[in-house]
Amino acid sequence: MSDYKDIIRVIVVSFIITLILGPLLIPALKRLKVGQSIRKEGPKTHYKKSGTPTMGGIIIVIALLITVLTTGLFNQDMKVLILSTIGFGLIGFIDDFIKVVLKRSLGLKAYQKLIGQIALAVILAVYQSNNSILGTKIIVPFINGTIDLGMLYVPFIAFVVVATVNSANLTDGLDGLASGVTLIILSFFSLIALNMGMNSVAIFSAALGGACLGFLKHNSYPAKVFMGDTGSMALGGAVAGIAVLLNLPLIIPIVCGIYFAEALSVIIQVTSFKLTGKRVFLMSPLHHHFEQKGWKETKVVTVFWIVTVVLCLIGVYSLS
């Protein structure tokens, strides 16, 4: 049975491993010349970031694996969460590899990403529907009840998972933004999982949270390394997997509100431009809009962190 001491221990171990891995792997990424290219239409303040090593999500994933494999809680749920994290992270890694190593700017084609993402999401949904004590039921926040989705469970969960992964990917655009927001979200899930008696999920969430905390040492402004799609998709896959195993997919739009605000801003921007030729935002995703309004990068990141803390508190209230 895990308790808060176990959670703290796991966070510290993962944090220290990430701190150690950074100075070892970041120079290696530099030698491999896997530098980030900055889009010309992006904020001018980002031009100086060109060449900063990317694919740093490898650091997070390695720290996570070392930590969870030594906890003694390597059960079926843990295996599924690792599959979700590494599976989505691998899609991101291939995309990064094509873009920064093979120098093909577009990376994987959209349909190629979607095929892999949907396959992983369906595996996650089928596993949970067959192994959860709730079956195809999911918990509804605020009403302390459940709803049985029946045949709609698998397609609904698959949609939520794919949406979460891609939203997390869009959030990774400023130094420390995705890693900091996800750290807060994982802290929420770790506490909720512990309260629900889902010990392996709580430990996994804590381990990944500790890795995100350690990664901030290397990724906060000015970033020495970016996580790349390798990291952002791995984090999105982990968060989605955790929510599904806790039967809480409906909590994602609340606690992951920043993820979805970022994704929604892109959808609104593209739709508006195609239909009317006008843009709603100065630039999308949303964090770039605030930069264009004159906010410093560090201010945008701090505000988005604070908003995520508030959203997670609302999430706690919704389940009380």
GROMACS .gro file of C-alpha atoms in nm:
model
  320
    1MET     CA    1   0.000   0.000   0.000
    2SER     CA    2   0.147   0.333  -0.106
    3ASP     CA    3   0.130   0.645   0.107
    4TYR     CA    4   0.244   1.005   0.077
    5LYS     CA    5   0.598   0.908   0.182
    6ASP     CA    6   0.619   0.669  -0.115
    7ILE     CA    7   0.493   0.943  -0.346
    8ILE     CA    8   0.753   1.191  -0.220
    9ARG     CA    9   1.028   0.929  -0.245
   10VAL     CA   10   0.941   0.852  -0.606
   11ILE     CA   11   0.930   1.222  -0.698
   12VAL     CA   12   1.273   1.282  -0.545
   13VAL     CA   13   1.430   0.980  -0.716
   14SER     CA   14   1.290   1.072  -1.058
   15PHE     CA   15   1.388   1.438  -1.007
   16ILE     CA   16   1.749   1.348  -0.923
   17ILE     CA   17   1.778   1.108  -1.216
   18THR     CA   18   1.659   1.380  -1.454
   19LEU     CA   19   1.908   1.630  -1.310
   20ILE     CA   20   2.188   1.380  -1.368
   21LEU     CA   21   2.077   1.279  -1.718
   22GLY     CA   22   2.057   1.637  -1.845
   23PRO     CA   23   2.431   1.717  -1.845
   24LEU     CA   24   2.499   1.373  -1.995
   25LEU     CA   25   2.245   1.374  -2.278
   26ILE     CA   26   2.218   1.743  -2.375
   27PRO     CA   27   2.581   1.758  -2.501
   28ALA     CA   28   2.515   1.434  -2.691
   29LEU     CA   29   2.212   1.592  -2.859
   30LYS     CA   30   2.428   1.891  -2.950
   31ARG     CA   31   2.690   1.665  -3.106
   32LEU     CA   32   2.419   1.493  -3.308
   33LYS     CA   33   2.312   1.841  -3.426
   34VAL     CA   34   1.947   1.782  -3.348
   35GLY     CA   35   1.880   2.154  -3.318
   36GLN     CA   36   1.534   2.309  -3.323
   37SER     CA   37   1.441   2.509  -3.631
   38ILE     CA   38   1.227   2.817  -3.565
   39ARG     CA   39   0.945   2.899  -3.804
   40LYS     CA   40   0.989   3.235  -3.978
   41GLU     CA   41   0.631   3.343  -3.911
   42GLY     CA   42   0.677   3.286  -3.537
   43PRO     CA   43   0.759   3.552  -3.277
   44LYS     CA   44   1.086   3.729  -3.356
   45THR     CA   45   1.203   3.679  -2.997
   46HIS     CA   46   1.225   3.306  -3.073
   47TYR     CA   47   1.482   3.341  -3.350
   48LYS     CA   48   1.766   3.323  -3.098
   49LYS     CA   49   1.642   2.976  -2.995
   50SER     CA   50   1.732   2.831  -3.333
   51GLY     CA   51   1.975   2.543  -3.291
   52THR     CA   52   1.881   2.466  -2.930
   53PRO     CA   53   1.887   2.085  -2.894
   54THR     CA   54   1.548   1.918  -2.917
   55MET     CA   55   1.423   1.562  -2.853
   56GLY     CA   56   1.498   1.621  -2.484
   57GLY     CA   57   1.185   1.424  -2.399
   58ILE     CA   58   1.418   1.125  -2.403
   59ILE     CA   59   1.551   1.248  -2.068
   60ILE     CA   60   1.202   1.246  -1.916
   61VAL     CA   61   1.117   0.899  -2.048
   62ILE     CA   62   1.444   0.743  -1.931
   63ALA     CA   63   1.407   0.893  -1.582
   64LEU     CA   64   1.047   0.769  -1.567
   65LEU     CA   65   1.141   0.414  -1.669
   66ILE     CA   66   1.433   0.386  -1.427
   67THR     CA   67   1.213   0.510  -1.142
   68VAL     CA   68   0.901   0.299  -1.199
   69LEU     CA   69   1.095  -0.019  -1.277
   70THR     CA   70   1.255  -0.002  -0.932
   71THR     CA   71   0.936   0.061  -0.732
   72GLY     CA   72   0.816  -0.299  -0.713
   73LEU     CA   73   0.474  -0.197  -0.847
   74PHE     CA   74   0.525  -0.317  -1.202
   75ASN     CA   75   0.172  -0.454  -1.245
   76GLN     CA   76  -0.059  -0.461  -1.547
   77ASP     CA   77  -0.179  -0.102  -1.504
   78MET     CA   78   0.181   0.018  -1.486
   79LYS     CA   79   0.264  -0.172  -1.805
   80VAL     CA   80  -0.028  -0.010  -1.986
   81LEU     CA   81   0.075   0.337  -1.873
   82ILE     CA   82   0.432   0.275  -1.989
   83LEU     CA   83   0.298   0.152  -2.323
   84SER     CA   84   0.086   0.464  -2.363
   85THR     CA   85   0.377   0.693  -2.273
   86ILE     CA   86   0.644   0.522  -2.482
   87GLY     CA   87   0.405   0.446  -2.769
   88PHE     CA   88   0.299   0.806  -2.819
   89GLY     CA   89   0.652   0.923  -2.741
   90LEU     CA   90   0.783   0.695  -3.016
   91ILE     CA   91   0.550   0.857  -3.269
   92GLY     CA   92   0.686   1.193  -3.158
   93PHE     CA   93   1.044   1.064  -3.173
   94ILE     CA   94   1.001   0.947  -3.533
   95ASP     CA   95   0.849   1.284  -3.621
   96ASP     CA   96   1.141   1.468  -3.455
   97PHE     CA   97   1.396   1.238  -3.619
   98ILE     CA   98   1.257   1.304  -3.966
   99LYS     CA   99   1.251   1.680  -3.907
  100VAL     CA  100   1.581   1.745  -3.730
  101VAL     CA  101   1.803   1.455  -3.837
  102LEU     CA  102   1.679   1.382  -4.189
  103LYS     CA  103   1.607   1.756  -4.236
  104ARG     CA  104   1.256   1.706  -4.374
  105SER     CA  105   1.070   2.000  -4.224
  106LEU     CA  106   0.720   1.847  -4.228
  107GLY     CA  107   0.812   1.526  -4.040
  108LEU     CA  108   0.548   1.254  -4.036
  109LYS     CA  109   0.237   1.318  -4.239
  110ALA     CA  110  -0.079   1.391  -4.041
  111TYR     CA  111  -0.248   1.067  -4.141
  112GLN     CA  112   0.060   0.866  -4.038
  113LYS     CA  113   0.053   1.020  -3.691
  114LEU     CA  114  -0.321   0.963  -3.660
  115ILE     CA  115  -0.302   0.596  -3.753
  116GLY     CA  116  -0.048   0.530  -3.480
  117GLN     CA  117  -0.229   0.746  -3.227
  118ILE     CA  118  -0.569   0.589  -3.289
  119ALA     CA  119  -0.423   0.237  -3.267
  120LEU     CA  120  -0.266   0.311  -2.927
  121ALA     CA  121  -0.582   0.486  -2.806
  122VAL     CA  122  -0.801   0.188  -2.901
  123ILE     CA  123  -0.565  -0.051  -2.720
  124LEU     CA  124  -0.591   0.166  -2.408
  125ALA     CA  125  -0.972   0.183  -2.432
  126VAL     CA  126  -1.016  -0.191  -2.487
  127TYR     CA  127  -0.784  -0.273  -2.196
  128GLN     CA  128  -0.972  -0.049  -1.955
  129SER     CA  129  -1.318  -0.165  -2.063
  130ASN     CA  130  -1.211  -0.525  -1.999
  131ASN     CA  131  -1.023  -0.472  -1.673
  132SER     CA  132  -1.192  -0.185  -1.488
  133ILE     CA  133  -1.443  -0.270  -1.217
  134LEU     CA  134  -1.662  -0.006  -1.379
  135GLY     CA  135  -1.643  -0.170  -1.721
  136THR     CA  136  -1.763   0.083  -1.977
  137LYS     CA  137  -1.874   0.332  -1.712
  138ILE     CA  138  -1.693   0.660  -1.654
  139ILE     CA  139  -1.707   0.895  -1.357
  140VAL     CA  140  -1.893   1.223  -1.407
  141PRO     CA  141  -1.735   1.515  -1.217
  142PHE     CA  142  -1.951   1.732  -0.987
  143ILE     CA  143  -2.239   1.482  -0.956
  144ASN     CA  144  -2.056   1.194  -0.784
  145GLY     CA  145  -2.205   0.951  -1.034
  146THR     CA  146  -2.119   0.743  -1.337
  147ILE     CA  147  -2.247   0.704  -1.690
  148ASP     CA  148  -2.232   0.382  -1.892
  149LEU     CA  149  -2.117   0.450  -2.247
  150GLY     CA  150  -2.164   0.090  -2.360
  151MET     CA  151  -2.068   0.047  -2.725
  152LEU     CA  152  -1.963   0.411  -2.745
  153TYR     CA  153  -1.693   0.361  -2.481
  154VAL     CA  154  -1.406   0.262  -2.710
  155PRO     CA  155  -1.460   0.535  -2.976
  156PHE     CA  156  -1.518   0.798  -2.707
  157ILE     CA  157  -1.203   0.707  -2.513
  158ALA     CA  158  -1.002   0.688  -2.836
  159PHE     CA  159  -1.117   1.039  -2.929
  160VAL     CA  160  -1.031   1.178  -2.585
  161VAL     CA  161  -0.686   1.017  -2.586
  162VAL     CA  162  -0.592   1.139  -2.935
  163ALA     CA  163  -0.726   1.487  -2.860
  164THR     CA  164  -0.529   1.504  -2.534
  165VAL     CA  165  -0.202   1.394  -2.694
  166ASN     CA  166  -0.225   1.646  -2.976
  167SER     CA  167  -0.333   1.922  -2.740
  168ALA     CA  168  -0.031   1.855  -2.518
  169ASN     CA  169   0.186   1.867  -2.829
  170LEU     CA  170   0.052   2.214  -2.920
  171THR     CA  171   0.119   2.337  -2.566
  172ASP     CA  172   0.492   2.278  -2.606
  173GLY     CA  173   0.589   2.614  -2.755
  174LEU     CA  174   0.754   2.815  -2.477
  175ASP     CA  175   1.039   2.737  -2.238
  176GLY     CA  176   0.900   2.541  -1.945
  177LEU     CA  177   0.536   2.567  -2.053
  178ALA     CA  178   0.443   2.206  -2.132
  179SER     CA  179   0.669   2.056  -1.865
  180GLY     CA  180   0.539   2.293  -1.594
  181VAL     CA  181   0.170   2.260  -1.683
  182THR     CA  182   0.200   1.882  -1.705
  183LEU     CA  183   0.385   1.868  -1.370
  184ILE     CA  184   0.086   2.035  -1.203
  185ILE     CA  185  -0.162   1.804  -1.380
  186LEU     CA  186   0.038   1.496  -1.275
  187SER     CA  187   0.045   1.616  -0.914
  188PHE     CA  188  -0.334   1.632  -0.924
  189PHE     CA  189  -0.366   1.282  -1.070
  190SER     CA  190  -0.115   1.137  -0.825
  191LEU     CA  191  -0.315   1.260  -0.527
  192ILE     CA  192  -0.648   1.151  -0.676
  193ALA     CA  193  -0.512   0.806  -0.762
  194LEU     CA  194  -0.373   0.764  -0.412
  195ASN     CA  195  -0.708   0.862  -0.263
  196MET     CA  196  -0.882   0.607  -0.490
  197GLY     CA  197  -0.643   0.330  -0.388
  198MET     CA  198  -0.491   0.311  -0.737
  199ASN     CA  199  -0.137   0.283  -0.606
  200SER     CA  200   0.046   0.199  -0.928
  201VAL     CA  201  -0.121   0.490  -1.106
  202ALA     CA  202  -0.031   0.722  -0.818
  203ILE     CA  203   0.334   0.609  -0.825
  204PHE     CA  204   0.353   0.639  -1.204
  205SER     CA  205   0.207   0.991  -1.194
  206ALA     CA  206   0.449   1.093  -0.921
  207ALA     CA  207   0.749   0.948  -1.106
  208LEU     CA  208   0.662   1.133  -1.425
  209GLY     CA  209   0.591   1.448  -1.226
  210GLY     CA  210   0.936   1.425  -1.068
  211ALA     CA  211   1.089   1.386  -1.414
  212CYS     CA  212   0.903   1.697  -1.536
  213LEU     CA  213   1.027   1.888  -1.231
  214GLY     CA  214   1.385   1.787  -1.301
  215PHE     CA  215   1.345   1.866  -1.671
  216LEU     CA  216   1.246   2.221  -1.581
  217LYS     CA  217   1.605   2.271  -1.463
  218HIS     CA  218   1.712   2.224  -1.825
  219ASN     CA  219   1.399   2.352  -2.000
  220SER     CA  220   1.298   2.667  -1.810
  221TYR     CA  221   1.384   3.004  -1.965
  222PRO     CA  222   1.631   3.025  -2.128
  223ALA     CA  223   1.600   2.659  -2.226
  224LYS     CA  224   1.912   2.449  -2.272
  225VAL     CA  225   1.703   2.179  -2.440
  226PHE     CA  226   1.351   2.138  -2.579
  227MET     CA  227   1.144   1.823  -2.520
  228GLY     CA  228   1.031   1.810  -2.884
  229ASP     CA  229   0.741   1.598  -3.004
  230THR     CA  230   0.923   1.309  -2.834
  231GLY     CA  231   0.846   1.461  -2.496
  232SER     CA  232   0.516   1.640  -2.556
  233MET     CA  233   0.346   1.336  -2.710
  234ALA     CA  234   0.486   1.108  -2.440
  235LEU     CA  235   0.346   1.341  -2.173
  236GLY     CA  236   0.013   1.363  -2.352
  237GLY     CA  237  -0.004   0.985  -2.379
  238ALA     CA  238   0.079   0.948  -2.011
  239VAL     CA  239  -0.181   1.202  -1.894
  240ALA     CA  240  -0.449   1.049  -2.116
  241GLY     CA  241  -0.361   0.698  -1.999
  242ILE     CA  242  -0.376   0.798  -1.633
  243ALA     CA  243  -0.717   0.962  -1.675
  244VAL     CA  244  -0.855   0.656  -1.856
  245LEU     CA  245  -0.729   0.410  -1.591
  246LEU     CA  246  -0.887   0.626  -1.321
  247ASN     CA  247  -1.214   0.628  -1.520
  248LEU     CA  248  -1.185   1.006  -1.531
  249PRO     CA  249  -1.170   1.103  -1.899
  250LEU     CA  250  -1.429   1.374  -1.830
  251ILE     CA  251  -1.191   1.546  -1.586
  252ILE     CA  252  -0.941   1.611  -1.867
  253PRO     CA  253  -1.114   1.921  -2.011
  254ILE     CA  254  -1.108   2.068  -1.660
  255VAL     CA  255  -0.759   2.000  -1.526
  256CYS     CA  256  -0.600   2.001  -1.873
  257GLY     CA  257  -0.777   2.323  -1.964
  258ILE     CA  258  -0.456   2.487  -2.089
  259TYR     CA  259  -0.397   2.197  -2.329
  260PHE     CA  260  -0.741   2.242  -2.477
  261ALA     CA  261  -0.730   2.620  -2.486
  262GLU     CA  262  -0.416   2.585  -2.697
  263ALA     CA  263  -0.578   2.331  -2.931
  264LEU     CA  264  -0.904   2.526  -2.953
  265SER     CA  265  -0.718   2.843  -3.045
  266VAL     CA  266  -0.561   2.663  -3.342
  267ILE     CA  267  -0.896   2.518  -3.453
  268ILE     CA  268  -1.067   2.858  -3.427
  269GLN     CA  269  -0.781   3.033  -3.608
  270VAL     CA  270  -0.770   2.788  -3.900
  271THR     CA  271  -1.150   2.770  -3.934
  272SER     CA  272  -1.193   3.147  -3.923
  273PHE     CA  273  -0.919   3.208  -4.179
  274LYS     CA  274  -1.055   2.948  -4.420
  275LEU     CA  275  -1.415   3.071  -4.392
  276THR     CA  276  -1.365   3.449  -4.368
  277GLY     CA  277  -1.000   3.515  -4.450
  278LYS     CA  278  -0.963   3.677  -4.106
  279ARG     CA  279  -0.772   3.565  -3.799
  280VAL     CA  280  -0.927   3.568  -3.452
  281PHE     CA  281  -0.590   3.557  -3.270
  282LEU     CA  282  -0.275   3.752  -3.344
  283MET     CA  283  -0.106   3.412  -3.367
  284SER     CA  284  -0.187   3.058  -3.262
  285PRO     CA  285  -0.147   2.849  -3.052
  286LEU     CA  286  -0.276   3.071  -2.773
  287HIS     CA  287   0.059   3.127  -2.598
  288HIS     CA  288   0.190   3.302  -2.910
  289HIS     CA  289  -0.114   3.532  -2.913
  290PHE     CA  290  -0.016   3.668  -2.572
  291GLU     CA  291   0.344   3.705  -2.681
  292GLN     CA  292   0.230   3.912  -2.978
  293LYS     CA  293   0.031   4.129  -2.737
  294GLY     CA  294   0.359   4.216  -2.565
  295TRP     CA  295   0.370   3.965  -2.280
  296LYS     CA  296   0.714   3.833  -2.197
  297GLU     CA  297   0.759   3.461  -2.248
  298THR     CA  298   0.814   3.405  -1.875
  299LYS     CA  299   0.490   3.590  -1.793
  300VAL     CA  300   0.287   3.374  -2.031
  301VAL     CA  301   0.434   3.058  -1.880
  302THR     CA  302   0.377   3.173  -1.521
  303VAL     CA  303   0.016   3.274  -1.588
  304PHE     CA  304  -0.059   2.943  -1.761
  305TRP     CA  305   0.093   2.757  -1.464
  306ILE     CA  306  -0.126   2.951  -1.223
  307VAL     CA  307  -0.437   2.886  -1.433
  308THR     CA  308  -0.354   2.513  -1.428
  309VAL     CA  309  -0.324   2.516  -1.047
  310VAL     CA  310  -0.669   2.678  -1.024
  311LEU     CA  311  -0.815   2.427  -1.272
  312CYS     CA  312  -0.671   2.137  -1.073
  313LEU     CA  313  -0.825   2.275  -0.753
  314ILE     CA  314  -1.158   2.288  -0.936
  315GLY     CA  315  -1.092   1.929  -1.041
  316VAL     CA  316  -1.042   1.826  -0.678
  317TYR     CA  317  -1.366   2.001  -0.581
  318SER     CA  318  -1.554   1.831  -0.867
  319LEU     CA  319  -1.463   1.489  -0.725
  320SER     CA  320  -1.526   1.565  -0.358
   0.00000   0.00000   0.00000
